[in-house]
Short mmCIF file of C-alpha atoms in Angstrom, two decimals:
data_model
loop_
_atom_site.label_atom_id
_atom_site.label_comp_id
_atom_site.label_asym_id
_atom_site.label_seq_id
_atom_site.Cartn_x
_atom_site.Cartn_y
_atom_site.Cartn_z
CA MET A 255 -87.05 -185.92 103.45
CA SER A 256 -84.90 -188.81 102.15
CA SER A 257 -82.00 -188.27 99.73
CA SER A 258 -83.89 -190.27 97.09
CA ASP A 259 -86.91 -187.97 97.45
CA ARG A 260 -84.61 -184.95 97.11
CA LYS A 261 -83.04 -186.43 93.99
CA LYS A 262 -86.44 -187.04 92.43
CA GLN A 263 -87.47 -183.45 93.07
CA SER A 264 -84.17 -182.07 91.73
CA ASP A 265 -84.75 -183.94 88.47
CA ALA A 266 -88.21 -182.44 87.97
CA PRO A 267 -88.56 -180.93 84.48
CA PRO A 268 -88.84 -177.16 84.13
CA ARG A 269 -92.25 -175.67 83.57
CA PRO A 270 -93.30 -175.40 79.89
CA GLY A 271 -92.23 -172.06 78.50
CA ALA A 272 -90.13 -171.17 81.56
CA ARG A 273 -86.89 -170.98 79.59
CA SER A 274 -88.30 -168.88 76.77
CA ASN A 275 -89.97 -166.56 79.30
CA ALA A 276 -86.63 -166.18 81.09
CA LYS A 277 -84.91 -165.20 77.85
CA ARG A 278 -87.62 -162.66 77.03
CA ALA A 279 -87.38 -161.27 80.55
CA ALA A 280 -83.58 -160.94 80.30
CA LYS A 281 -83.94 -159.14 76.96
CA LEU A 282 -86.59 -156.83 78.41
CA ALA A 283 -84.38 -156.12 81.45
CA ASP A 284 -81.61 -155.06 79.04
CA GLY A 285 -84.14 -152.81 77.30
CA ILE A 286 -85.14 -151.19 80.58
CA VAL A 287 -81.48 -150.58 81.45
CA GLY A 288 -80.95 -149.06 78.00
CA ASP A 289 -83.94 -146.77 78.45
CA VAL A 290 -82.69 -145.62 81.87
CA ILE A 291 -79.26 -144.84 80.39
CA ALA A 292 -80.84 -143.03 77.42
CA ILE A 293 -82.80 -140.63 79.64
CA GLY A 294 -79.74 -139.77 81.72
CA TRP A 295 -80.38 -142.10 84.68
CA PRO A 296 -82.57 -139.70 86.74
CA VAL A 297 -82.48 -141.42 90.15
CA GLY A 298 -85.84 -141.21 91.95
CA ASP A 299 -87.91 -140.64 88.82
CA VAL A 300 -90.69 -143.08 87.91
CA LEU A 301 -89.96 -144.80 84.61
CA GLY A 302 -93.64 -145.72 84.33
CA SER A 303 -96.49 -147.57 85.96
CA GLU A 304 -96.84 -151.31 85.41
CA THR A 305 -99.80 -150.70 83.07
CA ALA A 306 -97.91 -148.09 81.04
CA LEU A 307 -94.76 -150.22 80.81
CA LEU A 308 -96.69 -153.32 79.78
CA GLU A 309 -98.14 -151.30 76.93
CA ARG A 310 -94.76 -149.78 76.01
CA TYR A 311 -92.82 -153.05 75.94
CA GLU A 312 -95.64 -155.25 74.63
CA VAL A 313 -94.93 -158.28 76.82
CA SER A 314 -96.98 -160.45 79.12
CA ARG A 315 -97.35 -159.57 82.77
CA ALA A 316 -95.31 -162.68 83.74
CA VAL A 317 -92.38 -161.69 81.53
CA PHE A 318 -92.56 -158.07 82.71
CA ARG A 319 -92.50 -159.01 86.39
CA GLU A 320 -89.55 -161.35 85.87
CA ALA A 321 -87.72 -158.50 84.09
CA VAL A 322 -88.53 -156.18 87.00
CA ARG A 323 -87.07 -158.76 89.39
CA LEU A 324 -83.86 -158.68 87.34
CA VAL A 325 -83.54 -154.89 87.30
CA GLU A 326 -84.26 -154.79 91.03
CA HIS A 327 -81.35 -157.21 91.59
CA GLN A 328 -79.19 -155.02 89.35
CA GLN A 329 -80.24 -151.97 91.43
CA VAL A 330 -81.42 -150.16 88.31
CA ALA A 331 -85.01 -149.73 89.51
CA ARG A 332 -87.46 -150.91 92.14
CA THR A 333 -91.21 -151.24 92.33
CA ARG A 334 -93.11 -148.68 94.41
CA ARG A 335 -96.70 -149.48 95.28
CA GLY A 336 -99.61 -147.10 95.76
CA PRO A 337 -100.56 -143.73 94.23
CA GLY A 338 -97.76 -142.28 92.13
CA GLY A 339 -96.05 -145.64 92.17
CA GLY A 340 -94.44 -147.66 89.42
CA LEU A 341 -90.90 -148.55 88.47
CA VAL A 342 -88.66 -146.08 90.32
CA ILE A 343 -85.12 -145.52 89.03
CA THR A 344 -82.35 -146.34 91.53
CA GLU A 345 -78.61 -146.91 91.09
CA PRO A 346 -76.10 -149.65 91.96
CA THR A 347 -73.48 -148.92 94.63
CA VAL A 348 -69.85 -149.96 94.81
CA ASP A 349 -70.66 -151.85 98.03
CA ALA A 350 -73.20 -153.95 96.13
CA VAL A 351 -70.56 -154.76 93.50
CA ILE A 352 -68.02 -155.71 96.17
CA SER A 353 -70.56 -157.89 97.97
CA ALA A 354 -71.37 -159.74 94.74
CA VAL A 355 -67.68 -160.24 93.89
CA VAL A 356 -66.78 -161.50 97.36
CA LEU A 357 -69.66 -163.97 97.54
CA TYR A 358 -68.91 -165.33 94.06
CA LEU A 359 -65.18 -165.79 94.79
CA TYR A 360 -65.99 -167.32 98.17
CA ARG A 361 -68.25 -169.89 96.59
CA LEU A 362 -65.60 -170.78 94.01
CA ASP A 363 -62.90 -171.12 96.68
CA ALA A 364 -60.85 -168.57 94.71
CA ARG A 365 -57.28 -168.59 95.98
CA LEU A 366 -55.12 -165.72 97.18
CA ASP A 367 -52.69 -166.33 94.32
CA GLU A 368 -55.47 -165.77 91.77
CA VAL A 369 -56.35 -162.45 93.38
CA PHE A 370 -52.77 -161.21 93.26
CA GLU A 371 -52.21 -162.39 89.71
CA ALA A 372 -55.29 -160.40 88.70
CA ARG A 373 -54.17 -157.37 90.72
CA ILE A 374 -50.77 -157.38 89.02
CA ALA A 375 -52.34 -157.52 85.54
CA LEU A 376 -54.79 -154.72 86.29
CA GLU A 377 -52.45 -152.45 88.22
CA GLU A 378 -49.74 -152.66 85.56
CA ILE A 379 -52.36 -151.40 83.11
CA ALA A 380 -53.32 -148.65 85.59
CA CYS A 381 -49.68 -147.57 85.91
CA ALA A 382 -49.23 -147.40 82.14
CA LEU A 383 -52.35 -145.31 81.64
CA ALA A 384 -51.68 -143.07 84.65
CA ALA A 385 -48.11 -142.34 83.54
CA GLY A 386 -49.47 -141.09 80.22
CA ARG A 387 -52.17 -138.91 81.83
CA VAL A 388 -50.39 -137.12 84.65
CA ASP A 389 -51.36 -133.46 84.91
CA ASP A 390 -50.63 -130.79 87.51
CA GLY A 391 -53.45 -131.98 89.74
CA ALA A 392 -52.21 -135.57 89.65
CA LEU A 393 -48.64 -134.49 90.39
CA ALA A 394 -49.84 -132.67 93.48
CA ARG A 395 -51.74 -135.75 94.68
CA LEU A 396 -48.74 -138.03 94.06
CA GLN A 397 -46.22 -135.77 95.82
CA PRO A 398 -47.07 -136.82 99.42
CA PHE A 399 -46.43 -140.47 98.48
CA ILE A 400 -43.12 -139.59 96.83
CA VAL A 401 -41.80 -137.78 99.92
CA GLY A 402 -43.26 -140.38 102.31
CA ASP A 403 -45.73 -138.12 104.11
CA PRO A 404 -46.84 -140.21 107.16
CA ASN A 405 -50.36 -138.79 106.87
CA HIS A 406 -50.74 -140.77 103.63
CA GLY A 407 -49.35 -144.05 104.94
CA SER A 408 -52.17 -145.31 107.16
CA ASP A 409 -54.19 -146.91 104.36
CA PRO A 410 -52.14 -149.28 102.19
CA ARG A 411 -54.81 -149.06 99.48
CA ALA A 412 -54.53 -145.28 99.02
CA LEU A 413 -51.68 -145.20 96.48
CA HIS A 414 -53.26 -148.00 94.44
CA ALA A 415 -56.59 -146.15 94.36
CA LEU A 416 -54.85 -142.90 93.38
CA VAL A 417 -52.97 -144.47 90.45
CA ALA A 418 -56.21 -146.03 89.21
CA SER A 419 -57.95 -142.66 89.56
CA ILE A 420 -55.22 -140.91 87.53
CA SER A 421 -55.74 -143.53 84.79
CA ARG A 422 -59.20 -141.94 84.29
CA ASN A 423 -60.71 -145.34 83.52
CA PRO A 424 -63.82 -146.03 85.64
CA ALA A 425 -63.54 -149.81 85.28
CA LEU A 426 -59.91 -149.81 86.41
CA GLU A 427 -60.86 -147.69 89.41
CA LEU A 428 -63.60 -150.17 90.30
CA PHE A 429 -61.55 -153.35 89.86
CA VAL A 430 -58.49 -151.98 91.68
CA ASP A 431 -60.69 -150.90 94.60
CA VAL A 432 -62.56 -154.20 94.73
CA LEU A 433 -59.50 -156.45 94.49
CA ASN A 434 -57.53 -154.44 97.04
CA ARG A 435 -60.40 -154.91 99.47
CA VAL A 436 -60.80 -158.59 98.59
CA ALA A 437 -57.06 -159.26 99.08
CA GLN A 438 -57.26 -157.93 102.64
CA LEU A 439 -60.02 -160.39 103.49
CA TYR A 440 -57.55 -163.28 103.19
CA SER A 441 -55.60 -161.99 106.22
CA ALA A 442 -57.50 -161.20 109.41
CA ASP A 443 -54.69 -159.11 110.94
CA TRP A 444 -53.50 -157.04 107.98
CA ARG A 445 -53.81 -153.87 110.09
CA ALA A 446 -51.21 -155.22 112.56
CA PHE A 447 -48.32 -155.97 110.24
CA GLY A 448 -46.01 -153.64 112.15
CA PRO A 449 -43.81 -150.61 111.40
CA ALA A 450 -41.21 -152.53 109.36
CA VAL A 451 -43.81 -153.68 106.85
CA GLY A 452 -45.32 -150.20 106.82
CA ALA A 453 -41.92 -148.69 106.02
CA GLU A 454 -41.34 -151.15 103.16
CA THR A 455 -44.78 -150.44 101.77
CA SER A 456 -44.22 -146.68 101.99
CA HIS A 457 -40.87 -147.04 100.16
CA ALA A 458 -42.45 -149.14 97.40
CA HIS A 459 -45.31 -146.67 97.04
CA SER A 460 -42.84 -143.79 96.83
CA ARG A 461 -40.95 -145.44 93.97
CA ILE A 462 -44.18 -146.23 92.09
CA ALA A 463 -45.48 -142.67 92.55
CA ALA A 464 -42.17 -141.24 91.34
CA ALA A 465 -42.22 -143.34 88.17
CA VAL A 466 -45.84 -142.39 87.42
CA SER A 467 -45.01 -138.70 88.06
CA ALA A 468 -42.10 -138.94 85.62
CA GLY A 469 -44.41 -140.40 82.96
CA ASN A 470 -42.35 -143.60 82.81
CA ALA A 471 -45.01 -146.23 82.18
CA ALA A 472 -42.67 -149.22 81.90
CA LEU A 473 -40.80 -148.40 85.11
CA ALA A 474 -44.02 -147.72 87.03
CA GLY A 475 -45.45 -151.05 85.87
CA ARG A 476 -42.30 -152.96 86.88
CA ARG A 477 -42.23 -151.34 90.29
CA MET A 478 -45.92 -152.09 90.84
CA ARG A 479 -45.39 -155.75 89.87
CA THR A 480 -42.39 -156.07 92.22
CA HIS A 481 -44.35 -154.48 95.07
CA LEU A 482 -47.41 -156.71 94.64
CA GLU A 483 -45.29 -159.86 94.28
CA ALA A 484 -43.51 -158.98 97.53
CA GLU A 485 -46.85 -158.33 99.26
CA ALA A 486 -48.20 -161.68 98.09
CA ASP A 487 -45.06 -163.50 99.27
CA TYR A 488 -45.30 -161.84 102.68
CA LEU A 489 -48.95 -162.81 103.08
CA ARG A 490 -48.28 -166.42 102.09
CA ARG A 491 -45.65 -166.72 104.85
CA ARG A 492 -47.99 -165.50 107.59
CA ARG A 493 -49.82 -168.08 109.67
CA SER A 494 -52.94 -165.91 109.84
CA THR A 495 -53.30 -165.78 106.05
CA ARG A 496 -55.90 -168.01 104.44
CA GLN A 497 -55.59 -169.34 100.92
CA VAL A 498 -59.37 -169.12 100.47
CA LEU A 499 -61.87 -166.59 101.78
CA PRO A 500 -63.20 -167.18 105.32
CA ASP A 501 -66.86 -167.78 106.16
CA GLU A 502 -67.07 -164.34 107.77
CA VAL A 503 -67.22 -162.65 104.35
CA VAL A 504 -70.55 -164.24 103.41
CA LEU A 505 -73.71 -162.10 103.23
CA GLY A 506 -74.56 -160.11 106.31
CA ALA A 507 -71.94 -161.40 108.74
CA SER A 508 -72.51 -158.27 110.86
CA PRO A 509 -74.77 -158.72 113.91
CA HIS A 510 -76.65 -155.64 112.70
CA ALA A 511 -77.47 -157.17 109.30
CA LYS A 512 -81.07 -157.34 108.17
CA ARG A 513 -82.91 -160.52 109.12
CA ALA A 514 -83.32 -161.59 105.50
CA GLU A 515 -79.56 -161.18 104.90
CA ALA A 516 -78.83 -163.31 107.97
CA VAL A 517 -81.16 -166.04 106.69
CA ALA A 518 -79.54 -165.87 103.25
CA ARG A 519 -76.12 -166.17 104.87
CA SER A 520 -77.11 -169.24 106.89
CA ILE A 521 -78.51 -170.95 103.78
CA THR A 522 -75.35 -170.13 101.82
CA LEU A 523 -73.14 -171.59 104.55
CA LEU A 524 -75.34 -174.70 104.66
CA VAL A 525 -74.87 -175.20 100.91
CA ILE A 526 -71.09 -174.79 101.24
CA GLU A 527 -70.55 -176.81 104.42
CA GLU A 528 -72.65 -179.76 103.27
CA GLY A 529 -71.15 -179.72 99.78
CA MET A 530 -74.59 -179.51 98.21
CA GLN A 531 -74.53 -179.95 94.44
CA PRO A 532 -76.46 -178.11 91.70
CA GLY A 533 -79.98 -179.52 91.47
CA GLN A 534 -80.06 -180.62 95.12
CA LEU A 535 -83.07 -179.55 97.18
CA ILE A 536 -82.31 -177.33 100.16
CA GLY A 537 -85.90 -177.45 101.36
CA THR A 538 -89.45 -176.46 100.58
CA GLU A 539 -90.64 -172.96 101.44
CA ALA A 540 -92.54 -174.29 104.46
CA GLU A 541 -89.49 -176.24 105.68
CA LEU A 542 -87.21 -173.22 105.35
CA ILE A 543 -89.65 -170.92 107.18
CA GLN A 544 -89.82 -173.40 110.06
CA ARG A 545 -86.06 -173.99 110.10
CA ALA A 546 -85.19 -170.27 110.10
CA GLY A 547 -88.04 -169.24 112.39
CA VAL A 548 -88.99 -166.26 110.21
CA SER A 549 -92.06 -164.99 108.39
CA ARG A 550 -92.84 -165.86 104.78
CA ALA A 551 -92.03 -162.27 103.79
CA VAL A 552 -88.53 -162.43 105.34
CA LEU A 553 -87.82 -165.82 103.75
CA ARG A 554 -88.92 -164.59 100.34
CA GLU A 555 -86.62 -161.58 100.64
CA ALA A 556 -83.76 -163.97 101.49
CA VAL A 557 -84.73 -166.17 98.53
CA ARG A 558 -84.61 -163.17 96.16
CA LEU A 559 -81.12 -162.33 97.44
CA LEU A 560 -79.89 -165.91 96.96
CA GLU A 561 -81.44 -166.13 93.50
CA HIS A 562 -79.66 -162.92 92.55
CA HIS A 563 -76.32 -164.34 93.68
CA GLN A 564 -76.95 -167.61 91.83
CA ILE A 565 -76.84 -169.69 95.02
CA ALA A 566 -80.25 -171.33 94.63
CA ARG A 567 -83.55 -170.87 92.89
CA MET A 568 -87.12 -171.36 94.08
CA ARG A 569 -89.27 -173.66 91.95
CA ARG A 570 -93.01 -173.33 92.48
CA GLY A 571 -95.72 -175.96 92.10
CA PRO A 572 -95.70 -179.75 92.63
CA GLY A 573 -92.23 -181.06 93.33
CA GLY A 574 -91.08 -177.52 94.00
CA GLY A 575 -88.75 -176.05 96.54
CA PHE A 576 -85.45 -174.21 96.84
CA PHE A 577 -82.78 -175.86 94.69
CA VAL A 578 -79.02 -175.27 94.54
CA VAL A 579 -77.78 -173.87 91.23
CA GLU A 580 -74.38 -173.90 89.55
CA PRO A 581 -72.09 -171.03 90.64
CA SER A 582 -72.35 -168.32 88.01
CA ALA A 583 -70.68 -164.98 87.43
CA ALA A 584 -73.95 -163.59 86.05
CA ALA A 585 -74.92 -161.60 89.15
CA VAL A 586 -71.48 -160.02 89.36
CA THR A 587 -71.13 -159.23 85.67
CA GLU A 588 -74.58 -157.68 85.53
CA ILE A 589 -74.29 -155.40 88.54
CA ALA A 590 -70.65 -154.43 87.80
CA ALA A 591 -71.39 -153.64 84.15
CA ILE A 592 -74.46 -151.60 85.08
CA TYR A 593 -72.56 -149.79 87.85
CA LEU A 594 -69.94 -148.79 85.26
CA ALA A 595 -72.61 -147.72 82.80
CA ARG A 596 -74.00 -145.46 85.53
CA ARG A 597 -70.49 -144.06 86.07
CA GLY A 598 -70.37 -142.98 82.42
CA MET A 599 -68.02 -145.66 81.11
CA ARG A 600 -67.07 -144.72 77.54
CA LEU A 601 -66.26 -146.93 74.57
CA THR A 602 -62.66 -145.69 74.66
CA ASP A 603 -62.38 -146.65 78.34
CA LEU A 604 -63.77 -150.09 77.60
CA ALA A 605 -61.53 -150.63 74.56
CA GLU A 606 -58.26 -149.72 76.30
CA LEU A 607 -58.96 -151.86 79.37
CA ARG A 608 -60.36 -154.82 77.48
CA THR A 609 -57.28 -154.84 75.24
CA GLY A 610 -54.89 -154.79 78.21
CA VAL A 611 -56.81 -157.43 80.19
CA GLU A 612 -57.36 -159.83 77.30
CA ILE A 613 -53.74 -159.65 76.18
CA ALA A 614 -52.68 -160.65 79.70
CA ILE A 615 -55.30 -163.40 79.78
CA VAL A 616 -54.52 -164.86 76.36
CA GLY A 617 -50.84 -165.15 77.33
CA LEU A 618 -51.77 -167.12 80.45
CA ALA A 619 -54.22 -169.25 78.45
CA ALA A 620 -51.48 -170.23 75.98
CA GLU A 621 -49.21 -171.24 78.86
CA ARG A 622 -51.92 -173.19 80.74
CA ILE A 623 -54.14 -174.65 78.02
CA ASP A 624 -55.43 -178.18 78.72
CA ASP A 625 -57.80 -180.58 76.95
CA HIS A 626 -60.90 -179.02 78.51
CA GLY A 627 -59.75 -175.58 77.40
CA ARG A 628 -59.10 -176.79 73.85
CA GLN A 629 -62.57 -178.34 73.65
CA ARG A 630 -64.18 -175.15 74.89
CA LEU A 631 -62.29 -173.05 72.31
CA ARG A 632 -63.44 -175.36 69.51
CA ARG A 633 -67.06 -175.33 70.68
CA ALA A 634 -66.99 -171.53 70.76
CA LEU A 635 -65.72 -171.39 67.17
CA VAL A 636 -68.36 -173.85 65.97
CA ARG A 637 -71.15 -171.89 67.66
CA GLU A 638 -69.88 -168.64 66.19
CA GLU A 639 -69.61 -170.08 62.69
CA THR A 640 -73.09 -171.64 62.74
CA SER A 641 -74.99 -168.96 64.69
CA SER A 642 -77.94 -167.15 63.16
CA ASP A 643 -78.05 -163.37 62.94
CA ALA A 644 -80.29 -163.34 66.03
CA GLU A 645 -77.75 -165.40 68.01
CA ARG A 646 -74.76 -163.49 66.73
CA SER A 647 -74.59 -160.80 69.44
CA GLU A 648 -74.02 -163.50 72.08
CA ALA A 649 -72.03 -166.07 70.08
CA VAL A 650 -69.40 -163.54 69.00
CA HIS A 651 -68.20 -163.28 72.61
CA ASP A 652 -67.94 -167.03 73.28
CA LEU A 653 -64.33 -167.30 72.08
CA HIS A 654 -63.22 -164.51 74.41
CA ALA A 655 -64.99 -166.17 77.35
CA ALA A 656 -63.40 -169.51 76.45
CA VAL A 657 -59.93 -167.95 76.37
CA ALA A 658 -60.58 -166.37 79.78
CA GLY A 659 -61.56 -169.77 81.17
CA ALA A 660 -58.44 -171.39 79.70
CA ALA A 661 -56.23 -168.97 81.68
CA HIS A 662 -57.26 -170.78 84.89
CA ASN A 663 -57.63 -167.65 86.98
CA ARG A 664 -61.23 -167.20 88.14
CA VAL A 665 -60.62 -163.59 89.22
CA LEU A 666 -59.24 -162.48 85.85
CA GLU A 667 -61.97 -164.49 84.14
CA LEU A 668 -64.56 -162.55 86.14
CA VAL A 669 -63.01 -159.23 85.07
CA ALA A 670 -63.07 -160.37 81.44
CA LEU A 671 -66.73 -161.39 81.70
CA VAL A 672 -67.67 -157.95 83.06
CA LEU A 673 -65.90 -156.30 80.12
CA ILE A 674 -67.61 -158.69 77.68
CA ARG A 675 -70.97 -157.78 79.24
CA LEU A 676 -70.18 -154.09 78.74
CA SER A 677 -69.22 -154.81 75.14
CA ARG A 678 -72.61 -156.39 74.58
CA LEU A 679 -74.31 -153.34 76.04
CA TYR A 680 -72.35 -150.73 74.10
CA GLN A 681 -70.66 -152.17 71.03
CA ILE A 682 -72.10 -155.02 69.03
CA GLU A 683 -75.70 -153.95 69.52
CA ARG A 684 -74.86 -150.43 68.26
CA LEU A 685 -73.82 -151.71 64.85
CA ALA A 686 -76.36 -151.83 62.06
CA PRO A 687 -77.21 -155.36 60.80
CA ARG A 688 -75.32 -154.73 57.56
CA ALA A 689 -72.17 -153.71 59.44
CA GLN A 690 -72.44 -156.81 61.63
CA ARG A 691 -72.60 -159.02 58.54
CA GLU A 692 -69.64 -157.25 56.94
CA ILE A 693 -67.31 -157.86 59.88
CA ARG A 694 -68.61 -161.35 60.73
CA ALA A 695 -66.17 -163.28 58.53
CA GLU A 696 -63.26 -161.08 59.57
CA VAL A 697 -64.01 -161.53 63.27
CA TYR A 698 -64.32 -165.30 62.85
CA ARG A 699 -60.93 -165.49 61.12
CA ALA A 700 -59.36 -163.47 63.91
CA HIS A 701 -60.94 -165.72 66.54
CA ALA A 702 -59.75 -168.87 64.76
CA GLY A 703 -56.20 -167.46 64.63
CA ILE A 704 -56.23 -166.60 68.33
CA ALA A 705 -57.55 -170.06 69.21
CA ALA A 706 -54.86 -171.75 67.10
CA ALA A 707 -52.09 -169.78 68.84
CA VAL A 708 -53.50 -170.58 72.29
CA GLU A 709 -53.88 -174.28 71.48
CA SER A 710 -50.28 -174.46 70.26
CA GLY A 711 -49.04 -172.77 73.44
CA ASP A 712 -47.54 -169.81 71.56
CA ALA A 713 -48.14 -167.00 74.07
CA GLU A 714 -46.45 -164.25 72.05
CA GLN A 715 -48.38 -165.08 68.89
CA ALA A 716 -51.61 -165.29 70.85
CA LYS A 717 -50.98 -161.85 72.40
CA HIS A 718 -50.12 -160.35 69.01
CA ARG A 719 -53.28 -161.72 67.40
CA MET A 720 -55.49 -160.66 70.30
CA ARG A 721 -54.12 -157.11 70.24
CA ARG A 722 -54.55 -156.83 66.47
CA HIS A 723 -58.10 -158.19 66.69
CA LEU A 724 -59.23 -155.88 69.51
CA ASP A 725 -57.58 -152.84 67.93
CA ALA A 726 -59.38 -153.54 64.65
CA LEU A 727 -62.69 -154.18 66.39
CA GLY A 728 -62.31 -151.02 68.45
CA ALA A 729 -61.77 -148.95 65.31
CA VAL A 730 -65.04 -150.28 63.85
CA MET A 731 -67.02 -149.60 67.02
CA ARG A 732 -65.90 -145.99 67.52
#
């Protein structure tokens, strides 16, 4: 197929009603997630048959099936055919979250420096919380690191995971685990750094553990920052270290991966290697089946996986085919937020982490703001000011997302978007309409003040205003 033919197909208009159906399906998927949470997330139970759920949710079959596709991607439920079938409740795994994060960062060419900047921000928060929550059990778990027990030195991630665990914040535990694993992917030989590096790491871990045990949050945070900065510097100096993630991290690199995952991986690599742009046609279904040498069922499973990860989307009908889409954090934010909901993430957990993360982000945004960032902040304020009540639950988060983008760290931005998604699930929607109207003007004023401080490059003022805003909002939501 010629490039002109591909361009014509990529410009084909969407089907009538497709966008509105997609919005209804997304809203219904949120409703299904809410219902699963409300009944205690009984894994293996049948939420209902298709007929019963169509009646309960009062939507068309097309909208319902699109919503089911979304909750299947989110690993909330899956369809089981036959007698006793229906929508069966499942649960997302940490491996699914990690896979989504890695693929998203790979596609963005996220750099090692961004990962470490995000790790420092998150692990300083973890140290502060852990130092304030140390109990006898935590002291016992920290002691081997303090004395340098060699049995606890084989895994360089262990102390980081322990501090996050002591913080008792499920989201911090998740993000610290994920980013520690992601950081190791940038260096193929991290297990062979040698005894000298191991000794330095053990010493740094001992000092961090001692500060956490003593309840000294500031000292623990400083020691964690120093340790992670030294680790990042060491990795940068090594020849084997990559500044971007290698191809090996993409979907199903293992020779034992499922056939559909292998096909999805090959398509992803094709999109990356050929620099294919959003809207460009990868191929028709028939072309892709022939190219991959697989059945229609295997290809369609690969297509579902790639649609979930926002790599490409299949368009049916005349002029249809598999088209590249813009990289989006949607798949990651959805599955991470739902994973945390399954873990019992509380409003207090969300509030304390979101405050810490967004204060770090707003400081970076004030230091790095550019014209694009200023325009995005202003658009967010305009949308918020002019939004209807129905649009309010989404528009109120635009300013926070714009600030995260202005910080120019895609990893921290991703963390912020997950926390924003959790806020939408648990906070704004829980307020009565009257309460939403009462705080609307106050929230807008706070957002305008934060934006003004960021635009002027005043990091301290921006941090102060963000903290005051999130503290006030948290008090209303509790």
